mmCIF file of C-alpha atoms in Angstrom:
data_model
loop_
_atom_site.group_PDB
_atom_site.id
_atom_site.type_symbol
_atom_site.label_atom_id
_atom_site.label_comp_id
_atom_site.label_asym_id
_atom_site.label_seq_id
_atom_site.Cartn_x
_atom_site.Cartn_y
_atom_site.Cartn_z
ATOM 1 C CA MET A 1 -61.087 75.476 -29.233
ATOM 2 C CA ARG A 2 -64.349 74.631 -28.317
ATOM 3 C CA SER A 3 -64.661 71.395 -29.686
ATOM 4 C CA THR A 4 -61.184 70.436 -27.747
ATOM 5 C CA ALA A 5 -62.786 71.183 -24.199
ATOM 6 C CA ALA A 6 -65.564 69.384 -25.461
ATOM 7 C CA VAL A 7 -63.127 65.751 -25.779
ATOM 8 C CA PHE A 8 -61.622 66.834 -22.578
ATOM 9 C CA PHE A 9 -64.559 66.649 -21.423
ATOM 10 C CA ILE A 10 -65.931 63.501 -22.863
ATOM 11 C CA VAL A 11 -62.170 61.861 -21.899
ATOM 12 C CA PHE A 12 -62.938 63.068 -17.951
ATOM 13 C CA ILE A 13 -66.131 61.433 -18.213
ATOM 14 C CA MET A 14 -65.195 58.130 -19.621
ATOM 15 C CA VAL A 15 -62.524 57.995 -16.449
ATOM 16 C CA CYS A 16 -64.614 58.875 -14.259
ATOM 17 C CA SER A 17 -67.203 56.162 -15.166
ATOM 18 C CA ALA A 18 -64.305 53.508 -15.563
ATOM 19 C CA CYS A 19 -63.734 53.493 -11.641
ATOM 20 C CA SER A 20 -66.666 51.544 -9.898
ATOM 21 C CA ASP A 21 -67.676 52.982 -6.633
ATOM 22 C CA THR A 22 -66.061 49.651 -5.060
ATOM 23 C CA GLU A 23 -62.812 50.725 -6.666
ATOM 24 C CA LEU A 24 -63.181 54.565 -6.008
ATOM 25 C CA ALA A 25 -63.884 52.990 -2.144
ATOM 26 C CA SER A 26 -60.847 50.608 -2.548
ATOM 27 C CA MET A 27 -58.178 53.421 -3.650
ATOM 28 C CA ASP A 28 -59.661 55.660 -0.954
ATOM 29 C CA GLN A 29 -58.906 53.169 1.254
ATOM 30 C CA LEU A 30 -55.344 52.699 0.447
ATOM 31 C CA ALA A 31 -54.801 56.087 0.328
ATOM 32 C CA ARG A 32 -56.066 56.487 4.318
ATOM 33 C CA GLY A 33 -53.942 53.054 4.658
ATOM 34 C CA ALA A 34 -51.123 54.309 3.475
ATOM 35 C CA GLN A 35 -50.960 57.386 5.920
ATOM 36 C CA LEU A 36 -52.199 55.342 9.089
ATOM 37 C CA TYR A 37 -49.250 52.992 7.667
ATOM 38 C CA GLU A 38 -46.894 55.729 8.101
ATOM 39 C CA LYS A 39 -48.118 56.733 11.236
ATOM 40 C CA TYR A 40 -48.382 53.394 13.457
ATOM 41 C CA CYS A 41 -46.557 51.013 11.588
ATOM 42 C CA ALA A 42 -43.429 52.478 9.689
ATOM 43 C CA ASN A 43 -41.324 53.288 12.395
ATOM 44 C CA CYS A 44 -40.520 49.472 13.074
ATOM 45 C CA HIS A 45 -41.112 47.930 9.343
ATOM 46 C CA GLN A 46 -40.058 50.693 7.709
ATOM 47 C CA LYS A 47 -41.824 52.897 4.760
ATOM 48 C CA ASP A 48 -40.477 50.207 2.412
ATOM 49 C CA GLY A 49 -42.026 47.378 4.431
ATOM 50 C CA SER A 50 -38.102 45.983 4.057
ATOM 51 C CA GLY A 51 -38.293 45.691 8.622
ATOM 52 C CA LEU A 52 -35.010 46.161 10.792
ATOM 53 C CA ALA A 53 -32.175 43.527 10.183
ATOM 54 C CA SER A 54 -33.217 40.388 12.579
ATOM 55 C CA LEU A 55 -35.136 42.623 14.931
ATOM 56 C CA MET A 56 -38.628 43.930 13.150
ATOM 57 C CA PRO A 57 -39.970 41.369 10.575
ATOM 58 C CA PRO A 58 -40.004 42.357 6.783
ATOM 59 C CA LEU A 59 -43.581 42.999 5.884
ATOM 60 C CA LYS A 60 -42.427 43.081 1.907
ATOM 61 C CA ASN A 61 -43.135 39.551 0.092
ATOM 62 C CA SER A 62 -43.202 38.183 4.214
ATOM 63 C CA ASP A 63 -44.500 34.641 3.642
ATOM 64 C CA TYR A 64 -46.186 34.577 6.642
ATOM 65 C CA LEU A 65 -48.397 37.456 5.894
ATOM 66 C CA LYS A 66 -49.257 34.994 2.579
ATOM 67 C CA ALA A 67 -49.611 32.297 4.216
ATOM 68 C CA ASN A 68 -51.847 33.994 7.116
ATOM 69 C CA LYS A 69 -54.214 36.406 5.447
ATOM 70 C CA LYS A 70 -56.852 36.193 7.670
ATOM 71 C CA SER A 71 -54.396 36.879 10.924
ATOM 72 C CA LEU A 72 -53.108 40.401 10.284
ATOM 73 C CA PRO A 73 -55.933 43.075 11.657
ATOM 74 C CA CYS A 74 -56.104 40.827 14.499
ATOM 75 C CA ILE A 75 -52.040 41.210 15.278
ATOM 76 C CA ILE A 76 -52.755 45.005 14.544
ATOM 77 C CA HIS A 77 -55.405 45.287 17.345
ATOM 78 C CA LYS A 78 -53.679 43.065 19.805
ATOM 79 C CA GLY A 79 -49.645 42.521 19.195
ATOM 80 C CA ILE A 80 -47.676 39.277 18.783
ATOM 81 C CA SER A 81 -44.945 38.055 21.560
ATOM 82 C CA GLY A 82 -43.030 35.119 20.881
ATOM 83 C CA ASN A 83 -40.774 33.780 18.260
ATOM 84 C CA ILE A 84 -42.158 34.277 15.107
ATOM 85 C CA ILE A 85 -40.544 33.257 11.827
ATOM 86 C CA VAL A 86 -40.220 35.511 8.916
ATOM 87 C CA ASN A 87 -38.732 34.523 5.308
ATOM 88 C CA ASN A 88 -36.823 31.950 7.031
ATOM 89 C CA LYS A 89 -35.347 34.153 10.129
ATOM 90 C CA MET A 90 -36.753 33.889 13.198
ATOM 91 C CA PHE A 91 -37.985 36.989 14.853
ATOM 92 C CA ASN A 92 -38.750 37.743 18.721
ATOM 93 C CA LEU A 93 -39.140 41.330 19.776
ATOM 94 C CA ALA A 94 -42.733 42.182 20.789
ATOM 95 C CA MET A 95 -45.213 44.016 19.108
ATOM 96 C CA PRO A 96 -47.281 46.447 21.102
ATOM 97 C CA ALA A 97 -51.145 45.994 20.343
ATOM 98 C CA ASN A 98 -53.001 49.265 18.770
ATOM 99 C CA LYS A 99 -56.215 49.330 20.711
ATOM 100 C CA SER A 100 -57.029 52.714 19.897
ATOM 101 C CA LEU A 101 -57.596 51.994 16.087
ATOM 102 C CA SER A 102 -61.001 51.562 14.942
ATOM 103 C CA ASN A 103 -61.630 48.165 12.916
ATOM 104 C CA GLN A 104 -61.841 50.615 10.180
ATOM 105 C CA GLU A 105 -58.564 51.777 10.462
ATOM 106 C CA ILE A 106 -57.195 48.100 10.959
ATOM 107 C CA ALA A 107 -58.969 47.153 7.663
ATOM 108 C CA ASN A 108 -57.351 50.356 5.831
ATOM 109 C CA ILE A 109 -53.953 49.352 7.244
ATOM 110 C CA ALA A 110 -53.922 45.770 6.061
ATOM 111 C CA THR A 111 -55.218 46.752 2.660
ATOM 112 C CA TYR A 112 -52.557 48.936 2.075
ATOM 113 C CA VAL A 113 -49.769 46.481 3.506
ATOM 114 C CA TYR A 114 -51.086 43.690 0.787
ATOM 115 C CA GLN A 115 -51.552 45.846 -1.605
ATOM 116 C CA LYS A 116 -48.331 47.919 -1.301
ATOM 117 C CA PHE A 117 -45.790 44.974 0.302
ATOM 118 C CA LEU A 118 -47.456 41.886 -0.961
ATOM 119 C CA ASP A 119 -48.544 43.278 -4.320
ATOM 120 C CA GLU A 120 -51.871 41.439 -3.876
ATOM 121 C CA THR A 121 -55.435 43.007 -3.745
ATOM 122 C CA HIS A 122 -56.600 41.618 -0.862
ATOM 123 C CA TYR A 123 -59.564 44.116 0.964
ATOM 124 C CA PHE A 124 -60.459 44.016 4.096
ATOM 125 C CA THR A 125 -64.081 44.913 3.784
ATOM 126 C CA ASP A 126 -66.190 46.111 6.871
ATOM 127 C CA SER A 127 -68.151 43.349 6.946
ATOM 128 C CA LEU A 128 -64.996 40.704 6.718
ATOM 129 C CA ILE A 129 -63.249 43.155 9.569
ATOM 130 C CA TRP A 130 -66.136 43.084 12.003
ATOM 131 C CA VAL A 131 -66.076 38.823 11.489
ATOM 132 C CA GLU A 132 -62.200 38.588 11.911
ATOM 133 C CA MET A 133 -61.939 41.376 15.108
ATOM 134 C CA LYS A 134 -64.865 39.427 16.814
ATOM 135 C CA GLU A 135 -62.936 36.379 16.637
ATOM 136 C CA CYS A 136 -59.825 38.222 17.905
ATOM 137 C CA GLY A 137 -61.421 39.625 20.703
ATOM 138 C CA LYS A 138 -62.955 43.182 20.053
ATOM 139 C CA MET B 1 -17.022 87.903 -19.901
ATOM 140 C CA LYS B 2 -18.779 84.809 -19.612
ATOM 141 C CA LEU B 3 -15.528 83.406 -19.495
ATOM 142 C CA ILE B 4 -14.527 86.007 -16.424
ATOM 143 C CA ASN B 5 -18.148 84.832 -14.710
ATOM 144 C CA ILE B 6 -17.107 80.898 -15.493
ATOM 145 C CA SER B 7 -13.346 81.248 -13.906
ATOM 146 C CA LEU B 8 -14.508 83.499 -11.058
ATOM 147 C CA GLY B 9 -17.345 80.684 -10.285
ATOM 148 C CA LEU B 10 -14.445 77.523 -10.686
ATOM 149 C CA VAL B 11 -12.263 79.796 -8.351
ATOM 150 C CA LEU B 12 -14.998 80.306 -5.918
ATOM 151 C CA THR B 13 -16.183 76.503 -5.681
ATOM 152 C CA MET B 14 -12.678 75.134 -4.969
ATOM 153 C CA THR B 15 -12.836 77.881 -2.319
ATOM 154 C CA ILE B 16 -15.443 75.804 -0.752
ATOM 155 C CA LEU B 17 -14.316 72.865 -1.632
ATOM 156 C CA SER B 18 -11.191 73.405 0.308
ATOM 157 C CA CYS B 19 -12.810 75.080 2.726
ATOM 158 C CA ASN B 20 -14.558 72.067 3.033
ATOM 159 C CA GLU B 21 -11.986 69.914 3.344
ATOM 160 C CA ASN B 22 -9.834 71.556 5.540
ATOM 161 C CA ARG B 23 -13.367 72.204 7.998
ATOM 162 C CA LYS B 24 -13.000 72.176 11.429
ATOM 163 C CA LEU B 25 -15.270 70.664 13.746
ATOM 164 C CA PRO B 26 -16.397 73.133 16.465
ATOM 165 C CA ILE B 27 -16.051 72.125 20.520
ATOM 166 C CA LEU B 28 -19.150 72.234 22.088
ATOM 167 C CA GLY B 29 -19.931 73.123 25.778
ATOM 168 C CA GLU B 30 -17.842 75.109 27.967
ATOM 169 C CA ARG B 31 -14.578 76.407 27.764
ATOM 170 C CA VAL B 32 -12.772 77.970 30.931
ATOM 171 C CA ALA B 33 -9.288 79.684 30.534
ATOM 172 C CA GLU B 34 -6.767 78.187 33.144
ATOM 173 C CA GLU B 35 -3.531 80.021 33.786
ATOM 174 C CA LYS B 36 -0.369 77.454 34.088
ATOM 175 C CA VAL B 37 3.322 78.308 34.196
ATOM 176 C CA VAL B 38 5.586 76.927 31.777
ATOM 177 C CA ASP B 39 9.031 77.210 31.407
ATOM 178 C CA GLY B 40 8.917 80.305 34.093
ATOM 179 C CA LYS B 41 6.278 82.378 31.850
ATOM 180 C CA THR B 42 2.820 82.133 32.582
ATOM 181 C CA ILE B 43 0.289 80.704 29.703
ATOM 182 C CA VAL B 44 -3.318 81.036 29.471
ATOM 183 C CA ASP B 45 -4.932 77.679 28.195
ATOM 184 C CA THR B 46 -8.644 77.024 26.948
ATOM 185 C CA ILE B 47 -9.795 74.013 29.043
ATOM 186 C CA TYR B 48 -13.126 72.417 27.068
ATOM 187 C CA GLN B 49 -15.567 70.490 28.117
ATOM 188 C CA SER B 50 -15.118 67.373 28.051
ATOM 189 C CA ILE B 51 -17.500 63.696 28.764
ATOM 190 C CA PRO B 52 -17.476 62.960 32.955
ATOM 191 C CA PRO B 53 -16.265 59.912 34.097
ATOM 192 C CA PHE B 54 -18.276 57.041 33.635
ATOM 193 C CA SER B 55 -18.278 53.155 34.068
ATOM 194 C CA PHE B 56 -20.944 51.070 32.694
ATOM 195 C CA LEU B 57 -21.488 47.547 31.347
ATOM 196 C CA ASN B 58 -21.954 46.457 27.667
ATOM 197 C CA GLN B 59 -24.378 43.814 26.622
ATOM 198 C CA ASP B 60 -21.027 41.223 27.112
ATOM 199 C CA GLY B 61 -20.435 42.070 30.555
ATOM 200 C CA VAL B 62 -17.210 43.817 29.750
ATOM 201 C CA ASN B 63 -17.159 47.572 31.984
ATOM 202 C CA ILE B 64 -16.801 50.157 29.436
ATOM 203 C CA THR B 65 -15.167 53.378 30.901
ATOM 204 C CA ASN B 66 -13.663 56.695 29.518
ATOM 205 C CA ALA B 67 -10.283 55.081 29.600
ATOM 206 C CA SER B 68 -12.260 52.555 27.110
ATOM 207 C CA LEU B 69 -13.088 54.660 24.755
ATOM 208 C CA LYS B 70 -10.061 57.314 24.795
ATOM 209 C CA GLY B 71 -8.168 57.708 21.248
ATOM 210 C CA ASN B 72 -11.325 56.280 19.725
ATOM 211 C CA ILE B 73 -13.658 58.447 17.806
ATOM 212 C CA TYR B 74 -16.930 57.416 19.006
ATOM 213 C CA VAL B 75 -21.089 57.984 18.259
ATOM 214 C CA ALA B 76 -23.359 57.447 21.235
ATOM 215 C CA ASP B 77 -27.151 57.528 21.618
ATOM 216 C CA PHE B 78 -29.649 56.544 24.111
ATOM 217 C CA PHE B 79 -32.657 53.786 23.342
ATOM 218 C CA PHE B 80 -34.786 51.375 25.247
ATOM 219 C CA ILE B 81 -35.570 48.199 23.625
ATOM 220 C CA THR B 82 -39.150 48.251 23.901
ATOM 221 C CA CYS B 83 -39.350 51.717 22.302
ATOM 222 C CA PRO B 84 -42.119 51.559 19.681
ATOM 223 C CA THR B 85 -41.268 55.169 18.591
ATOM 224 C CA ILE B 86 -38.379 56.452 17.410
ATOM 225 C CA CYS B 87 -35.827 54.090 18.139
ATOM 226 C CA PRO B 88 -36.184 51.638 15.570
ATOM 227 C CA ILE B 89 -35.513 54.295 12.727
ATOM 228 C CA MET B 90 -32.890 55.600 14.856
ATOM 229 C CA LYS B 91 -31.051 52.014 14.635
ATOM 230 C CA ARG B 92 -31.249 51.912 11.330
ATOM 231 C CA GLU B 93 -29.972 54.661 10.512
ATOM 232 C CA MET B 94 -27.174 53.764 13.361
ATOM 233 C CA LEU B 95 -26.694 50.283 10.915
ATOM 234 C CA ARG B 96 -25.292 52.981 8.016
ATOM 235 C CA VAL B 97 -23.164 54.001 10.157
ATOM 236 C CA TYR B 98 -21.724 50.889 11.618
ATOM 237 C CA GLU B 99 -21.702 49.431 8.264
ATOM 238 C CA LYS B 100 -19.814 52.069 6.465
ATOM 239 C CA TYR B 101 -16.981 51.902 9.463
ATOM 240 C CA LYS B 102 -17.116 48.460 10.065
ATOM 241 C CA GLY B 103 -13.742 47.098 11.178
ATOM 242 C CA ASN B 104 -12.036 50.844 10.735
ATOM 243 C CA PRO B 105 -10.418 50.474 14.143
ATOM 244 C CA ASN B 106 -10.299 54.145 15.245
ATOM 245 C CA ILE B 107 -14.571 54.203 15.251
ATOM 246 C CA ILE B 108 -16.654 53.449 18.550
ATOM 247 C CA LEU B 109 -20.441 53.165 18.842
ATOM 248 C CA ILE B 110 -22.044 52.615 21.612
ATOM 249 C CA SER B 111 -26.168 52.759 22.152
ATOM 250 C CA HIS B 112 -27.484 53.387 25.878
ATOM 251 C CA THR B 113 -30.402 51.600 27.182
ATOM 252 C CA ILE B 114 -32.514 54.144 29.099
ATOM 253 C CA ASP B 115 -34.535 51.088 30.610
ATOM 254 C CA PRO B 116 -31.943 48.729 32.551
ATOM 255 C CA GLU B 117 -34.504 47.422 34.559
ATOM 256 C CA HIS B 118 -36.128 45.788 31.327
ATOM 257 C CA ASP B 119 -32.849 45.883 29.183
ATOM 258 C CA THR B 120 -30.872 43.379 31.105
ATOM 259 C CA LEU B 121 -27.014 41.802 29.658
ATOM 260 C CA ALA B 122 -28.972 39.124 28.196
ATOM 261 C CA LEU B 123 -31.379 40.904 26.036
ATOM 262 C CA LEU B 124 -29.112 43.740 25.350
ATOM 263 C CA LYS B 125 -26.822 40.485 23.846
ATOM 264 C CA ASP B 126 -29.839 39.144 21.672
ATOM 265 C CA PHE B 127 -30.276 43.011 20.552
ATOM 266 C CA CYS B 128 -26.733 43.417 19.541
ATOM 267 C CA THR B 129 -26.748 40.019 17.593
ATOM 268 C CA ARG B 130 -30.072 40.625 16.405
ATOM 269 C CA MET B 131 -28.417 44.227 14.945
ATOM 270 C CA GLY B 132 -25.782 42.146 13.271
ATOM 271 C CA SER B 133 -23.204 44.175 15.662
ATOM 272 C CA ASP B 134 -20.297 42.180 16.244
ATOM 273 C CA GLY B 135 -20.402 43.918 20.396
ATOM 274 C CA LYS B 136 -17.273 45.045 19.990
ATOM 275 C CA GLN B 137 -17.358 48.172 17.574
ATOM 276 C CA TRP B 138 -21.037 49.147 18.218
ATOM 277 C CA MET B 139 -21.476 47.722 22.156
ATOM 278 C CA PHE B 140 -25.094 48.284 23.784
ATOM 279 C CA LEU B 141 -24.659 50.103 27.450
ATOM 280 C CA THR B 142 -26.393 49.606 31.058
ATOM 281 C CA GLY B 143 -25.453 50.872 34.327
ATOM 282 C CA GLU B 144 -27.674 52.542 37.288
ATOM 283 C CA LYS B 145 -30.418 54.310 35.454
ATOM 284 C CA GLU B 146 -29.565 57.736 37.146
ATOM 285 C CA LYS B 147 -26.241 57.540 35.971
ATOM 286 C CA ILE B 148 -27.537 56.812 32.308
ATOM 287 C CA TYR B 149 -29.671 59.934 32.873
ATOM 288 C CA GLU B 150 -27.155 62.050 34.161
ATOM 289 C CA ILE B 151 -24.972 61.184 31.186
ATOM 290 C CA ALA B 152 -27.265 61.531 28.711
ATOM 291 C CA GLU B 153 -27.828 65.487 30.407
ATOM 292 C CA LYS B 154 -24.591 66.579 31.409
ATOM 293 C CA GLY B 155 -22.334 64.530 28.962
ATOM 294 C CA TYR B 156 -24.057 64.423 25.839
ATOM 295 C CA TYR B 157 -26.652 67.204 25.908
ATOM 296 C CA SER B 158 -29.187 64.590 25.523
ATOM 297 C CA THR B 159 -32.755 64.059 27.000
ATOM 298 C CA ALA B 160 -33.101 60.523 28.536
ATOM 299 C CA LEU B 161 -36.302 60.057 31.346
ATOM 300 C CA ALA B 162 -39.019 57.614 32.533
ATOM 301 C CA ASP B 163 -42.397 59.147 31.694
ATOM 302 C CA SER B 164 -45.440 57.461 32.191
ATOM 303 C CA THR B 165 -47.054 59.570 29.614
ATOM 304 C CA GLU B 166 -44.774 58.899 26.879
ATOM 305 C CA PRO B 167 -45.450 55.648 24.695
ATOM 306 C CA GLY B 168 -43.246 52.782 25.863
ATOM 307 C CA GLY B 169 -42.665 54.590 29.375
ATOM 308 C CA PHE B 170 -39.925 56.726 28.011
ATOM 309 C CA ILE B 171 -38.709 60.085 26.738
ATOM 310 C CA HIS B 172 -35.545 60.527 25.227
ATOM 311 C CA SER B 173 -33.840 62.728 22.643
ATOM 312 C CA GLY B 174 -32.999 61.152 18.918
ATOM 313 C CA GLY B 175 -29.375 62.343 18.886
ATOM 314 C CA PHE B 176 -26.296 61.001 17.714
ATOM 315 C CA ILE B 177 -23.536 62.721 19.578
ATOM 316 C CA LEU B 178 -19.796 62.558 17.885
ATOM 317 C CA VAL B 179 -17.085 63.211 20.284
ATOM 318 C CA ASP B 180 -13.712 63.236 19.408
ATOM 319 C CA LYS B 181 -10.813 61.451 20.571
ATOM 320 C CA GLN B 182 -9.786 63.905 23.466
ATOM 321 C CA GLN B 183 -14.054 63.210 24.442
ATOM 322 C CA HIS B 184 -14.834 66.612 23.202
ATOM 323 C CA VAL B 185 -18.516 66.577 21.499
ATOM 324 C CA ARG B 186 -17.797 67.558 18.106
ATOM 325 C CA GLY B 187 -21.282 67.253 17.378
ATOM 326 C CA ILE B 188 -25.063 66.341 17.333
ATOM 327 C CA TYR B 189 -27.180 65.437 14.499
ATOM 328 C CA ASP B 190 -30.839 64.101 14.484
ATOM 329 C CA GLY B 191 -30.786 60.298 14.099
ATOM 330 C CA THR B 192 -33.908 60.054 12.793
ATOM 331 C CA GLU B 193 -33.218 62.062 9.715
ATOM 332 C CA THR B 194 -31.119 59.920 6.946
ATOM 333 C CA GLU B 195 -29.770 63.569 5.469
ATOM 334 C CA GLU B 196 -28.301 64.182 9.530
ATOM 335 C CA VAL B 197 -26.841 61.005 9.507
ATOM 336 C CA ASP B 198 -25.069 61.420 6.241
ATOM 337 C CA GLN B 199 -23.802 64.754 7.296
ATOM 338 C CA LEU B 200 -22.591 63.022 10.577
ATOM 339 C CA MET B 201 -20.406 60.506 8.482
ATOM 340 C CA LYS B 202 -18.816 63.201 6.694
ATOM 341 C CA ASP B 203 -17.959 65.191 10.106
ATOM 342 C CA MET B 204 -16.720 61.827 11.218
ATOM 343 C CA ASP B 205 -14.341 61.254 8.075
ATOM 344 C CA ILE B 206 -13.377 64.729 8.872
ATOM 345 C CA LEU B 207 -12.390 64.056 12.864
ATOM 346 C CA LEU B 208 -10.581 61.098 12.140
ATOM 347 C CA LYS B 209 -8.040 63.153 9.552
ATOM 348 C CA GLU B 210 -7.414 65.271 12.463
ATOM 349 C CA GLU B 211 -4.815 64.731 14.525
#
């Protein structure tokens, strides 16, 4: 019994040490991003990122997001209006700004979107987001 | 003993199933007893509340009144184009209803804008096309703001109001209201909940069988 417990403990230590601090931080960022996504984005873009008909563009496999990796945080902050082409479909409904979200919150959402809907690990870290948001006028 | 249990179970299941098939939907709203004379005899007739008279324009500028919908089962809801909260979820759900009954001549869907100042006919037409609607079976209606708010409350037991403290500037309930061929409200469902909209579609099937 004691030896089983010891084995479990060793495995536990191994699992823990397998994750570096950065990885743990990223997992935390994704979890927070998922919650924020549901609150601020999923109404329109839907939980599964599929969008809505020709009204709300999809995020899932969006060629626009693939081609414009840097612009997502700014879009979340400022909103976007005018015509936009996503996966060969034109969308024109304005997306409202989300001025109440902090840089960190925006980073979490953007990281979640890329990971979940584009299967890309593209971490919007603290330092990166500050530069991008400054360019965005925040 | 086990056999009896099983047969009892079967009978119960069959009874429940047959009840479901013959289930009659309630008529919502007030009712009044009206006396009238038929063939010299006084009889009491129950008058159920029905949708009050209305006249709105659809996205193509066509006038839509009670008469335009009479004889059809219809589902009504309230929305506005720039709504950032529950409308897109409601529209996703209404799209499911539309797709299920597409081409059924007895079913009509009407979505009323509660922001007629912004949602012009041109914008509603664009919205309609983008939803993938043919514009006949699923229509987007507009009219005088007060009239829309009034019918929401008095006809469809719903809330629709301007409220500057709400995101998007309006407050409205997310209900889908099911109306029968005689324009009685037969059910109200939460248009943001998939399970409730599934129930709406089951109830629409019941209404379709009703004379």
